[in-house]
């Protein structure tokens, strides 16, 4: 079957290849992949900064933002059936206590694997096989936009955990700032708007008018980082209760601690694979955070609970802003036309690789 593969740790090695089709087993489902989204993690794997091939294999099938249809099921499978639309979760557990309780996203030992990223093939291929435990059924009316579910789960987990942490006090958040207008940033913006917050999304000019149109259609305020010094944000917006950082830049992540409001919470979601150093006003930041009772936390991946929340929110977004999610799918590339340029220069909000007809 056709797949997009990389040789991990070998820069610019992503390519279209013919690889063996996985075999269906008694407890699994054979899923025909319809499309996959590309993201910064895929690009970093292609740059050789990240990623690991499955044991005994010299290549890794890329792709973790996925949507497919069940084509066949093994003899013991009851919970899904051929024809169902599904999105597979990304992470697979090790034997730590969190993984054993369904929270592989909070894994302690770090021996988890991740499909398309760490030691397990991904979904940028015509087919994959998976057990139902890791498949999320998608209502057919969401199929057109459900490739956005995986990036949305990153926002769902961060926001849910932030609200959970803030149960430490009486908290009535009004204002959120999202840094980054890629798919995760935009989806976090929609999720925060849907929870009734005023949201400003701060983006680099590269994201352009598509992102600003989408954010503004959901009632968010779009701010260009090129025109507005970040130090001015509290003056412009008032106290910032929630910051969601999704730029991929550690400098911006550190900057959030200088502008977060009293009792506020910063959600850090950028997996920065590089080796960047920044000057950091440690005393000032530490004092602000202590005197202001602030929280900052990192969040990665998402367990199945957040996929269920994501499906619920996709439905909510469609009813609040009909057609808006589809506008996030800004570039569709047939798998046969894959090139390094498409992966390295992802333009617009979300590039998808179209693998088979729905
Ligand atoms: C994926 C997560 C994954 C993380 C780290 C992100 O791009 O969305 O599922 O856990 O990369 O590998």
CSV table of C-alpha atoms and ligand atoms in Angstrom, one decimal:
chain,number,residue,atom,x,y,z
A,1,UNK,CA,0.0,0.0,0.0
A,2,UNK,CA,1.0,3.6,-0.4
A,3,UNK,CA,2.4,5.5,2.6
A,4,UNK,CA,4.4,8.5,3.6
A,5,UNK,CA,7.4,7.3,5.4
A,6,UNK,CA,10.5,8.8,7.0
A,7,UNK,CA,13.9,7.5,8.1
A,8,UNK,CA,14.0,8.8,11.7
A,9,UNK,CA,16.9,11.1,12.6
A,10,UNK,CA,17.7,11.5,8.9
A,11,UNK,CA,16.7,15.1,7.9
A,12,UNK,CA,14.4,15.6,4.9
A,13,UNK,CA,13.7,11.9,4.4
A,14,UNK,CA,9.9,12.0,4.1
A,15,UNK,CA,8.8,10.3,0.9
A,16,UNK,CA,6.0,8.4,-0.7
A,17,UNK,CA,6.7,4.6,-0.6
A,18,UNK,CA,5.1,1.2,-1.1
A,19,UNK,CA,4.9,-0.6,2.2
A,20,UNK,CA,3.2,-3.9,3.3
A,21,UNK,CA,-0.5,-3.6,4.1
A,22,UNK,CA,-1.1,-4.4,7.8
A,23,UNK,CA,-3.0,-7.7,8.5
A,24,UNK,CA,-6.3,-7.7,10.3
A,25,UNK,CA,-6.4,-9.9,13.4
A,26,UNK,CA,-9.2,-11.3,15.6
A,27,UNK,CA,-9.3,-8.3,18.0
A,28,UNK,CA,-8.7,-5.5,15.5
A,29,UNK,CA,-10.3,-3.3,12.9
A,30,UNK,CA,-8.9,-2.7,9.4
A,31,UNK,CA,-9.4,1.0,8.8
A,32,UNK,CA,-9.2,2.7,5.4
A,33,UNK,CA,-7.6,6.1,5.9
A,34,UNK,CA,-9.5,9.0,4.2
A,35,UNK,CA,-7.2,11.8,5.2
A,36,UNK,CA,-4.5,12.9,7.6
A,37,UNK,CA,-3.5,16.4,8.8
A,38,UNK,CA,0.0,17.6,8.9
A,39,UNK,CA,1.5,19.5,11.8
A,40,UNK,CA,4.7,20.9,13.3
A,41,UNK,CA,5.5,17.5,14.9
A,42,UNK,CA,5.5,15.8,11.5
A,43,UNK,CA,7.8,18.6,10.2
A,44,UNK,CA,10.1,18.2,13.2
A,45,UNK,CA,10.2,14.4,12.6
A,46,UNK,CA,11.1,15.1,9.0
A,47,UNK,CA,13.8,17.5,10.1
A,48,UNK,CA,15.3,14.6,12.2
A,49,UNK,CA,14.7,16.3,15.5
A,50,UNK,CA,12.1,13.9,16.8
A,51,UNK,CA,10.6,10.5,16.0
A,52,UNK,CA,11.5,6.8,16.3
A,53,UNK,CA,10.8,3.8,14.0
A,54,UNK,CA,9.0,0.7,15.3
A,55,UNK,CA,11.4,-1.9,16.8
A,56,UNK,CA,13.1,-3.8,14.0
A,57,UNK,CA,12.0,-1.5,11.2
A,58,UNK,CA,14.2,1.1,9.5
A,59,UNK,CA,11.3,3.5,8.6
A,60,UNK,CA,8.3,5.1,10.3
A,61,UNK,CA,5.0,5.7,8.6
A,62,UNK,CA,4.2,9.4,9.5
A,63,UNK,CA,0.9,10.9,10.5
A,64,UNK,CA,-1.1,11.1,13.6
A,65,UNK,CA,-4.0,13.5,12.8
A,66,UNK,CA,-6.3,11.0,11.2
A,67,UNK,CA,-9.8,10.2,9.9
A,68,UNK,CA,-10.8,6.8,8.4
A,69,UNK,CA,-13.6,4.3,7.8
A,70,UNK,CA,-13.7,0.8,9.2
A,71,UNK,CA,-13.4,-1.6,6.3
A,72,UNK,CA,-13.4,-4.9,8.2
A,73,UNK,CA,-13.4,-6.2,11.8
A,74,UNK,CA,-11.9,-9.2,13.5
A,75,UNK,CA,-14.1,-12.0,14.8
A,76,UNK,CA,-14.2,-10.8,18.4
A,77,UNK,CA,-14.9,-7.1,17.7
A,78,UNK,CA,-18.4,-6.0,18.7
A,79,UNK,CA,-18.2,-2.2,19.4
A,80,UNK,CA,-17.6,-1.0,15.9
A,81,UNK,CA,-18.7,-2.2,12.5
A,82,UNK,CA,-17.6,-1.8,8.9
A,83,UNK,CA,-18.6,1.6,7.5
A,84,UNK,CA,-18.2,3.4,10.8
A,85,UNK,CA,-16.2,6.7,10.7
A,86,UNK,CA,-13.3,6.6,13.2
A,87,UNK,CA,-10.4,8.7,14.5
A,88,UNK,CA,-7.6,6.8,16.3
A,89,UNK,CA,-6.0,8.1,19.4
A,90,UNK,CA,-2.2,8.7,19.2
A,91,UNK,CA,-0.5,7.3,22.3
A,92,UNK,CA,-0.3,3.7,23.4
A,93,UNK,CA,0.4,2.9,27.1
A,94,UNK,CA,3.3,1.4,29.0
A,95,UNK,CA,2.8,-0.4,32.3
A,96,UNK,CA,2.9,2.6,34.6
A,97,UNK,CA,0.1,3.4,37.0
A,98,UNK,CA,-1.3,6.3,34.9
A,99,UNK,CA,-1.3,4.3,31.7
A,100,UNK,CA,-3.0,1.4,33.6
A,101,UNK,CA,-5.8,3.9,34.5
A,102,UNK,CA,-6.4,5.1,30.9
A,103,UNK,CA,-4.2,8.2,31.3
A,104,UNK,CA,-1.3,7.4,29.0
A,105,UNK,CA,-1.2,11.1,28.2
A,106,UNK,CA,0.1,11.5,31.9
A,107,UNK,CA,2.5,8.6,31.6
A,108,UNK,CA,5.2,8.5,34.3
A,109,UNK,CA,7.8,6.1,32.9
A,110,UNK,CA,8.0,7.5,29.4
A,111,UNK,CA,8.0,4.1,27.7
A,112,UNK,CA,4.7,4.8,25.9
A,113,UNK,CA,4.6,4.7,22.1
A,114,UNK,CA,2.9,7.1,19.8
A,115,UNK,CA,1.5,6.3,16.4
A,116,UNK,CA,3.3,8.2,13.6
A,117,UNK,CA,5.7,9.6,16.2
A,118,UNK,CA,7.4,7.2,18.6
A,119,UNK,CA,8.0,3.5,17.8
A,120,UNK,CA,4.6,2.8,16.1
A,121,UNK,CA,3.6,3.4,12.5
A,122,UNK,CA,1.2,6.3,11.9
A,123,UNK,CA,-1.8,6.8,9.7
A,124,UNK,CA,-0.4,8.5,6.6
A,125,UNK,CA,-1.1,5.2,4.7
A,126,UNK,CA,-3.9,3.6,2.9
A,127,UNK,CA,-4.7,1.3,5.8
A,128,UNK,CA,-4.0,0.7,9.5
A,129,UNK,CA,-5.1,-1.9,12.0
A,130,UNK,CA,-6.1,-1.0,15.5
A,131,UNK,CA,-8.1,-2.4,18.4
A,132,UNK,CA,-11.4,-0.7,19.2
A,133,UNK,CA,-10.1,0.6,22.5
A,134,UNK,CA,-8.1,3.3,20.6
A,135,UNK,CA,-10.8,4.1,18.1
A,136,UNK,CA,-13.3,7.0,18.5
A,137,UNK,CA,-16.5,6.7,16.6
A,138,UNK,CA,-17.4,9.9,14.7
A,139,UNK,CA,-21.0,10.9,14.0
A,140,UNK,CA,-21.3,10.9,10.2
A,141,UNK,CA,-22.4,14.5,10.1
A,142,UNK,CA,-19.0,15.5,11.5
A,143,UNK,CA,-17.0,13.3,9.1
A,144,UNK,CA,-16.0,16.3,6.8
A,145,UNK,CA,-14.2,18.1,9.7
A,146,UNK,CA,-13.3,15.3,12.0
A,147,UNK,CA,-9.6,15.2,10.9
A,148,UNK,CA,-9.5,18.3,13.2
A,149,UNK,CA,-10.4,16.1,16.2
A,150,UNK,CA,-6.8,15.1,17.2
A,151,UNK,CA,-5.5,18.7,17.3
A,152,UNK,CA,-8.6,19.8,19.1
A,153,UNK,CA,-8.0,17.2,21.8
A,154,UNK,CA,-4.7,19.0,22.7
A,155,UNK,CA,-6.8,22.1,23.4
A,156,UNK,CA,-9.5,20.2,25.2
A,157,UNK,CA,-7.1,18.6,27.6
A,158,UNK,CA,-5.3,21.9,28.3
A,159,UNK,CA,-8.5,23.8,28.9
A,160,UNK,CA,-10.2,21.1,30.9
A,161,UNK,CA,-7.1,20.7,33.2
A,162,UNK,CA,-6.8,24.5,33.6
A,163,UNK,CA,-10.4,24.8,34.7
A,164,UNK,CA,-9.9,21.9,37.0
A,165,UNK,CA,-6.8,23.5,38.6
A,166,UNK,CA,-8.6,26.8,39.1
A,167,UNK,CA,-11.2,25.1,41.3
A,168,UNK,CA,-8.6,26.0,44.0
A,169,UNK,CA,-10.5,29.3,44.4
A,170,UNK,CA,-13.5,31.3,43.4
A,171,UNK,CA,-12.7,31.9,39.8
A,172,UNK,CA,-14.8,33.7,37.2
A,173,UNK,CA,-12.5,34.0,34.1
A,174,UNK,CA,-13.4,36.6,31.5
A,175,UNK,CA,-10.4,37.0,29.2
A,176,UNK,CA,-8.2,34.5,27.5
A,177,UNK,CA,-5.3,35.1,25.1
A,178,UNK,CA,-4.3,32.4,22.7
A,179,UNK,CA,-0.8,32.6,21.2
A,180,UNK,CA,-0.5,31.0,17.8
A,181,UNK,CA,-3.0,30.8,15.0
A,182,UNK,CA,-2.2,27.3,13.7
A,183,UNK,CA,-4.9,24.6,14.0
A,184,UNK,CA,-4.3,24.1,17.8
A,185,UNK,CA,-4.4,27.8,18.5
A,186,UNK,CA,-7.6,28.4,16.4
A,187,UNK,CA,-9.3,25.3,17.9
A,188,UNK,CA,-8.4,26.5,21.4
A,189,UNK,CA,-9.9,29.9,20.5
A,190,UNK,CA,-13.1,28.2,19.5
A,191,UNK,CA,-13.2,26.1,22.6
A,192,UNK,CA,-12.7,29.1,24.9
A,193,UNK,CA,-15.2,31.2,23.0
A,194,UNK,CA,-17.7,28.3,23.3
A,195,UNK,CA,-17.1,28.5,27.1
A,196,UNK,CA,-18.1,32.2,27.0
A,197,UNK,CA,-14.7,33.8,27.4
A,198,UNK,CA,-13.6,36.9,25.5
A,199,UNK,CA,-10.6,35.7,23.5
A,200,UNK,CA,-7.8,37.5,21.8
A,201,UNK,CA,-5.7,35.4,19.4
A,202,UNK,CA,-2.1,36.6,18.9
A,203,UNK,CA,-0.5,35.4,15.7
A,204,UNK,CA,2.5,35.9,13.5
A,205,UNK,CA,1.8,37.5,10.1
A,206,UNK,CA,2.6,34.2,8.4
A,207,UNK,CA,-0.8,32.9,9.4
A,208,UNK,CA,-2.5,35.6,7.4
A,209,UNK,CA,-6.1,36.5,6.7
A,210,UNK,CA,-7.5,33.0,6.8
A,211,UNK,CA,-6.8,32.5,10.5
A,212,UNK,CA,-8.0,36.0,11.3
A,213,UNK,CA,-11.2,35.6,9.4
A,214,UNK,CA,-11.9,32.3,11.2
A,215,UNK,CA,-11.1,33.7,14.6
A,216,UNK,CA,-13.2,36.8,14.1
A,217,UNK,CA,-16.1,34.8,12.8
A,218,UNK,CA,-16.1,33.1,16.2
A,219,UNK,CA,-16.1,36.5,17.9
A,220,UNK,CA,-12.4,36.5,18.9
A,221,UNK,CA,-10.2,39.5,18.6
A,222,UNK,CA,-7.3,38.9,16.2
A,223,UNK,CA,-4.0,40.6,17.1
A,224,UNK,CA,-0.9,40.6,14.9
A,225,UNK,CA,2.2,40.0,16.9
A,226,UNK,CA,4.1,42.0,14.3
A,227,UNK,CA,2.2,45.2,15.1
A,228,UNK,CA,1.5,44.9,18.9
A,229,UNK,CA,4.2,44.5,21.5
A,230,UNK,CA,3.2,41.6,23.8
A,231,UNK,CA,3.8,43.8,26.9
A,232,UNK,CA,0.9,46.0,25.8
A,233,UNK,CA,-1.7,43.1,25.9
A,234,UNK,CA,-2.7,43.5,29.6
A,235,UNK,CA,-3.3,47.3,29.0
A,236,UNK,CA,-5.3,46.5,25.9
A,237,UNK,CA,-7.3,43.6,27.2
A,238,UNK,CA,-7.4,44.0,31.0
A,239,UNK,CA,-6.3,41.2,33.3
A,240,UNK,CA,-5.6,38.0,31.4
A,241,UNK,CA,-7.2,35.0,33.2
A,242,UNK,CA,-6.1,32.2,30.8
A,243,UNK,CA,-3.2,32.0,28.3
A,244,UNK,CA,-3.1,29.1,25.8
A,245,UNK,CA,0.4,29.0,24.2
A,246,UNK,CA,0.5,27.1,20.9
A,247,UNK,CA,3.1,28.9,18.8
A,248,UNK,CA,6.0,26.4,18.8
A,249,UNK,CA,8.2,29.1,20.3
A,250,UNK,CA,9.8,28.8,23.7
A,251,UNK,CA,10.5,32.5,23.8
A,252,UNK,CA,6.7,33.3,23.6
A,253,UNK,CA,6.0,30.5,26.1
A,254,UNK,CA,8.4,32.3,28.6
A,255,UNK,CA,6.9,35.7,27.8
A,256,UNK,CA,3.4,34.5,28.8
A,257,UNK,CA,4.6,34.6,32.5
A,258,UNK,CA,5.2,38.3,32.2
A,259,UNK,CA,1.7,39.2,31.1
A,260,UNK,CA,-0.6,36.7,32.8
A,261,UNK,CA,-3.1,38.3,35.2
A,262,UNK,CA,-3.4,37.7,39.0
A,263,UNK,CA,-4.7,34.2,39.8
A,264,UNK,CA,-4.4,33.3,36.1
A,265,UNK,CA,-3.3,30.1,34.4
A,266,UNK,CA,-1.0,29.6,31.5
A,267,UNK,CA,-1.4,26.4,29.4
A,268,UNK,CA,1.8,25.5,27.6
A,269,UNK,CA,1.3,23.1,24.6
A,270,UNK,CA,4.3,23.7,22.2
A,271,UNK,CA,6.6,20.7,21.8
A,272,UNK,CA,9.7,22.7,21.0
A,273,UNK,CA,12.2,20.2,19.6
A,274,UNK,CA,15.1,22.7,19.1
A,275,UNK,CA,17.8,24.0,21.4
A,276,UNK,CA,16.9,27.7,21.8
A,277,UNK,CA,18.2,29.8,24.7
A,278,UNK,CA,16.5,33.0,25.9
A,279,UNK,CA,17.3,35.7,28.4
A,280,UNK,CA,14.8,35.4,31.2
A,281,UNK,CA,13.9,38.0,33.9
A,282,UNK,CA,13.9,35.2,36.5
A,283,UNK,CA,13.4,37.4,39.6
A,284,UNK,CA,10.7,39.5,38.1
A,285,UNK,CA,8.8,36.6,36.7
A,286,UNK,CA,9.1,34.5,39.8
A,287,UNK,CA,7.9,37.4,42.0
A,288,UNK,CA,4.9,38.1,39.7
A,289,UNK,CA,4.0,34.4,39.8
A,290,UNK,CA,4.3,34.1,43.5
A,291,UNK,CA,2.5,37.4,44.4
A,292,UNK,CA,-0.1,36.8,41.8
A,293,UNK,CA,-0.9,33.1,42.7
A,294,UNK,CA,-0.3,32.1,39.1
A,295,UNK,CA,-0.3,28.7,37.6
A,296,UNK,CA,1.7,27.5,34.5
A,297,UNK,CA,1.6,24.0,33.3
A,298,UNK,CA,2.6,21.9,30.4
A,299,UNK,CA,0.2,19.6,28.6
A,300,UNK,CA,0.8,17.0,25.9
A,301,UNK,CA,-1.2,14.4,24.0
A,302,UNK,CA,-4.8,13.5,25.1
A,303,UNK,CA,-6.5,10.4,26.3
A,304,UNK,CA,-9.8,9.1,25.1
A,305,UNK,CA,-11.8,11.2,27.5
A,306,UNK,CA,-10.6,14.3,25.7
A,307,UNK,CA,-11.5,12.8,22.3
A,308,UNK,CA,-15.1,12.4,23.6
A,309,UNK,CA,-15.1,16.0,24.8
A,310,UNK,CA,-13.7,17.0,21.4
A,311,UNK,CA,-16.5,15.3,19.5
A,312,UNK,CA,-19.0,17.1,21.7
A,313,UNK,CA,-17.2,20.4,21.0
A,314,UNK,CA,-17.1,19.8,17.3
A,315,UNK,CA,-20.8,19.5,17.4
A,316,UNK,CA,-21.1,22.6,19.4
A,317,UNK,CA,-18.8,24.6,17.1
A,318,UNK,CA,-20.9,23.5,14.1
A,319,UNK,CA,-24.1,24.7,15.7
A,320,UNK,CA,-22.6,28.0,17.0
A,321,UNK,CA,-20.7,28.8,13.8
A,322,UNK,CA,-22.0,26.6,10.9
A,323,UNK,CA,-19.4,25.9,8.3
A,324,UNK,CA,-16.5,27.5,10.2
A,325,UNK,CA,-14.6,24.3,10.9
A,326,UNK,CA,-14.5,23.4,7.2
A,327,UNK,CA,-12.8,26.7,6.5
A,328,UNK,CA,-9.9,25.5,8.7
A,329,UNK,CA,-9.1,22.8,6.1
A,330,UNK,CA,-7.2,25.2,3.9
A,331,UNK,CA,-5.2,22.9,1.7
A,332,UNK,CA,-6.0,19.4,0.5
A,333,UNK,CA,-3.2,17.5,-1.2
A,334,UNK,CA,-3.7,14.0,-2.8
A,335,UNK,CA,-1.2,11.5,-1.4
A,336,UNK,CA,0.4,11.0,-4.9
A,337,UNK,CA,1.3,14.7,-4.9
A,338,UNK,CA,3.1,14.7,-1.6
A,339,UNK,CA,6.4,16.6,-1.5
A,340,UNK,CA,8.8,17.8,1.1
A,341,UNK,CA,7.8,21.3,0.3
A,342,UNK,CA,4.2,20.6,1.4
A,343,UNK,CA,5.4,19.3,4.7
A,344,UNK,CA,8.1,22.0,5.3
A,345,UNK,CA,6.0,24.9,4.2
A,346,UNK,CA,2.5,24.3,5.6
A,347,UNK,CA,0.5,27.3,4.6
A,348,UNK,CA,-2.9,28.3,5.8
A,349,UNK,CA,-4.5,26.7,8.8
A,350,UNK,CA,-4.4,23.0,8.1
A,351,UNK,CA,-2.9,21.0,5.2
A,352,UNK,CA,-4.4,17.6,4.8
A,353,UNK,CA,-3.2,14.6,2.8
A,354,UNK,CA,-6.1,13.1,1.0
A,355,UNK,CA,-5.6,9.3,0.9
A,356,UNK,CA,-8.9,7.8,-0.2
A,357,UNK,CA,-12.3,8.9,-1.3
A,358,UNK,CA,-14.8,8.9,1.6
B,1,LIG,C1,0.7,15.2,19.0
B,1,LIG,C2,0.5,14.5,20.4
B,1,LIG,C3,1.9,14.0,20.8
B,1,LIG,C4,2.9,15.1,20.8
B,1,LIG,C5,4.3,14.6,21.3
B,1,LIG,C6,1.8,16.2,19.1
B,1,LIG,O1,2.0,16.8,17.8
B,1,LIG,O2,-0.5,15.9,18.7
B,1,LIG,O3,-0.4,13.5,20.3
B,1,LIG,O4,1.8,13.4,22.1
B,1,LIG,O5,3.0,15.6,19.5
B,1,LIG,O6,4.8,13.6,20.6
